[in-house]
Structures are given as structure tokens and as C-alpha cells.
Amino acid sequence: MGYFAKFLGISAALLMLSATVVGAEEKDPLKARVPADQMSDAKANKNPVAATPENIAKGKALYEGKGTCFNCHGKNGDGQGEAGKVLNPSPRDFTNCKFHKKRKDGELFWIIKNGSVGTGMISLTPAIISEEEAWTIINYERTFCKGE
Ligand code: HEC
């Protein structure tokens, strides 16, 4: 093999390697995750926990503690938590306001309860947190969107 061909081969191998190590991305965050046949029920499932400052503070404590969410989604909600960095697809970036606009609370709740198939987002309710705690965390997750 000529030198140039070898160089090309090595560069291509390195590119592929870096793509697997640091190239993980979110799977389209605007695409629905709840299966179509359960979507209307999920959307109709309203958050019973009021988004008061007290409940949002409780949600933050759960997100950063018992719920373990921060490990993957990051303390600041950007999806860059230590455990999340190695996941492909990447955890949801909750600072993305477009994502929040697209989702009803009931859809987020459905994912916390059932997980998102084929991703690191496994079912966390009821194993790790109760239903009420899941709704409480959802109120906190909404606050990561700072803009429109
Ligand atoms: C082990 C890592 C991990 C942990 C811990 C984790 N998540 Fe996730 N989460 C993910 C990944 C990965 C995705 C992206 C899934 C996808 O693209 O479908 C995700 C996506 C989500 C979504 C977006 C679903 C949608 O509609 O697109 C919500 C909401 C969510 N997580 C909430 C939580 C909450 C609340 C907690 C804590 C109680 C939590 N996650 C803990 C990895 C994690």
C-alpha cells in the first residue's frame, strides 16, 4: 500500500473512532416518542402537581438526588451528565425550548414510566420514583428552558 493510501486509511479509521466516542447525538428531540396508539391517552394525562415555587424546588431536589436524572441529563439540564456522555443517542437536552413546546407533560410522564425504547432512558417509575415524584420532576425540567 502506498504511503498516501495508508494515510487515508488511518485517517478514516480515526474519524470513525472519534465518531463513536464523541459523536453521540440526540435522536431527533422533536419527533414523538410515545407510540401512536397511546398518544391521545398520554396527552390527556394532566399533571396533578401544581408548578408552584415550592414544588419546583422539590422537583430539583428529586432530579439531583433520588431520581438520578442529573447523572445523564446533567445538573444544568443540557444532556451532558457524566453517565450521559457515553450514551448514544444522547440524553435529552432540556434547555431546548422547542422540545418543551412540542411535548405535553403527559408525554414526558409516559417516557419516565415506560422508558424510550432502544435508548439509555429506561423506566424509572415506579422502580426509582413514584408517579407523584415523576410529575414533580417534570415541573422542574420545564424550568431549564430559559427563553421562548
Ligand atoms: C441512564 C441515563 C438516564 C437517566 C438516569 C435518566 N435519563 Fe432521561 N433520557 C436519557 C436518554 C438517553 C434520553 C433520550 C431518549 C430518546 O432519544 O428517545 C432521555 C430522555 C428523557 C426524556 C425525553 C423524552 C421525550 O419525550 O423525548 C425525559 C422527559 C426524560 N428523559 C426524563 C428523565 C427523568 C425525569 C429522569 C430522572 C427521574 C431521567 N430522565 C433519567 C437518559 C437518562
XYZ file of C-alpha atoms and ligand atoms in Angstrom:
191
model
C 0.000 0.000 0.000
C 1.363 3.422 -0.890
C 2.045 5.946 1.837
C -0.850 8.150 0.806
C -3.314 5.281 0.736
C -2.153 4.231 4.203
C -2.565 7.778 5.451
C -6.096 7.920 4.073
C -6.929 4.583 5.657
C -5.651 5.650 9.059
C -7.464 8.996 8.880
C -10.710 7.248 8.008
C -10.278 4.820 10.909
C -9.601 7.687 13.315
C -12.611 9.587 12.070
C -14.843 6.589 12.642
C -13.386 6.091 16.105
C -13.944 9.696 17.126
C -17.483 9.476 15.771
C -18.260 6.591 18.112
C -16.562 8.153 21.117
C -17.557 11.812 20.999
C -20.024 11.894 18.151
C -23.109 10.708 20.031
C -26.041 12.957 19.343
C -29.608 13.302 20.416
C -32.053 11.387 18.327
C -34.425 13.997 16.821
C -35.850 15.603 20.001
C -38.922 16.930 18.189
C -40.053 13.539 16.960
C -42.704 11.913 19.180
C -41.564 9.075 21.453
C -44.925 7.811 22.715
C -46.338 5.128 20.374
C -49.147 6.456 18.169
C -51.796 4.171 19.653
C -51.136 5.545 23.153
C -50.602 9.169 22.244
C -54.090 10.551 22.875
C -54.229 8.918 26.330
C -50.746 10.188 27.140
C -51.586 13.745 26.078
C -54.819 13.691 28.089
C -52.934 12.688 31.242
C -52.662 16.020 33.066
C -50.017 16.920 35.636
C -51.729 16.772 39.057
C -48.829 18.620 40.736
C -49.046 22.421 40.556
C -45.919 24.195 39.284
C -45.546 26.322 42.420
C -42.080 27.514 43.514
C -42.224 25.015 46.413
C -42.993 22.063 44.125
C -40.364 23.133 41.595
C -37.808 23.183 44.438
C -38.941 19.663 45.369
C -38.533 18.635 41.736
C -34.986 19.993 41.678
C -34.088 18.011 44.805
C -35.519 14.840 43.231
C -33.794 15.495 39.886
C -30.430 15.941 41.599
C -30.982 13.195 44.156
C -33.304 10.219 44.419
C -34.398 10.407 40.771
C -30.790 10.141 39.484
C -31.786 12.220 36.408
C -28.757 14.555 36.677
C -26.346 11.660 36.067
C -27.406 11.584 32.430
C -29.273 14.840 31.775
C -26.744 16.996 33.626
C -27.272 19.315 36.596
C -27.984 22.181 34.229
C -30.268 20.038 32.060
C -28.164 20.163 28.894
C -27.960 16.380 28.493
C -24.230 16.319 29.268
C -24.222 14.472 32.591
C -21.252 12.182 33.285
C -23.201 8.967 32.598
C -24.988 10.577 29.655
C -21.814 11.387 27.733
C -21.273 7.742 26.779
C -24.852 7.138 25.663
C -25.936 7.008 22.059
C -28.433 8.528 21.463
C -27.610 11.274 23.953
C -29.946 12.170 26.801
C -32.473 14.882 26.138
C -31.199 18.456 26.325
C -33.860 20.108 28.487
C -32.568 23.610 27.738
C -34.091 23.228 24.255
C -37.312 25.259 24.379
C -38.518 23.832 21.065
C -38.580 20.404 22.686
C -40.745 21.646 25.577
C -43.196 23.330 23.205
C -43.596 20.082 21.317
C -44.384 17.897 24.343
C -47.318 17.733 26.766
C -46.493 16.834 30.377
C -48.341 13.551 29.863
C -45.910 12.544 27.108
C -42.904 13.187 29.368
C -44.639 11.230 32.107
C -45.228 8.310 29.735
C -41.493 8.129 28.984
C -40.483 8.295 32.649
C -42.885 5.429 33.280
C -42.161 3.288 30.206
C -38.733 4.408 29.060
C -37.759 5.265 25.496
C -37.214 2.019 23.574
C -33.657 1.387 22.370
C -32.098 4.191 24.452
C -30.488 4.640 27.875
C -33.752 6.168 29.103
C -35.166 3.227 30.993
C -38.382 3.064 33.016
C -37.859 4.915 36.304
C -41.404 4.858 37.703
C -42.241 3.064 39.918
C -38.792 1.459 40.423
C -36.881 4.628 41.362
C -39.510 7.339 41.840
C -43.267 7.356 42.444
C -45.764 8.757 39.928
C -46.204 11.901 42.018
C -42.442 12.393 42.127
C -42.257 11.977 38.333
C -44.846 14.737 37.827
C -42.963 16.905 40.332
C -39.700 16.463 38.407
C -41.446 17.330 35.129
C -42.329 20.748 36.570
C -38.648 21.280 37.358
C -37.465 20.033 33.948
C -39.648 22.659 32.287
C -37.627 25.407 34.007
C -34.452 24.524 32.060
C -35.947 26.333 29.061
C -34.992 29.954 29.746
C -36.167 31.555 26.534
C -39.145 31.350 24.215
C -29.030 6.383 32.328
C -29.228 7.703 31.767
C -30.529 8.437 32.052
C -31.088 8.705 33.281
C -30.580 8.335 34.666
C -32.281 9.478 33.008
N -32.435 9.658 31.662
Fe -33.972 10.596 30.747
N -33.165 10.226 28.929
C -31.994 9.522 28.706
C -31.783 9.394 27.279
C -30.622 8.698 26.614
C -32.860 10.045 26.656
C -33.122 10.191 25.160
C -34.121 9.153 24.697
C -34.543 9.309 23.264
O -33.889 9.999 22.486
O -35.592 8.749 22.922
C -33.709 10.552 27.717
C -34.875 11.250 27.502
C -35.698 11.737 28.502
C -36.907 12.484 28.281
C -37.442 12.929 26.927
C -38.478 12.014 26.359
C -39.075 12.588 25.099
O -40.288 12.792 25.093
O -38.358 12.833 24.136
C -37.425 12.786 29.502
C -38.679 13.563 29.816
C -36.544 12.210 30.485
N -35.502 11.575 29.850
C -36.727 12.351 31.840
C -35.881 11.802 32.786
C -36.094 11.936 34.209
C -37.227 12.702 34.847
C -35.088 11.260 34.831
C -34.890 11.038 36.314
C -36.057 10.602 37.077
C -34.238 10.711 33.776
N -34.747 11.069 32.569
C -33.117 9.944 33.997
C -31.159 9.011 29.673
C -31.389 9.043 31.047
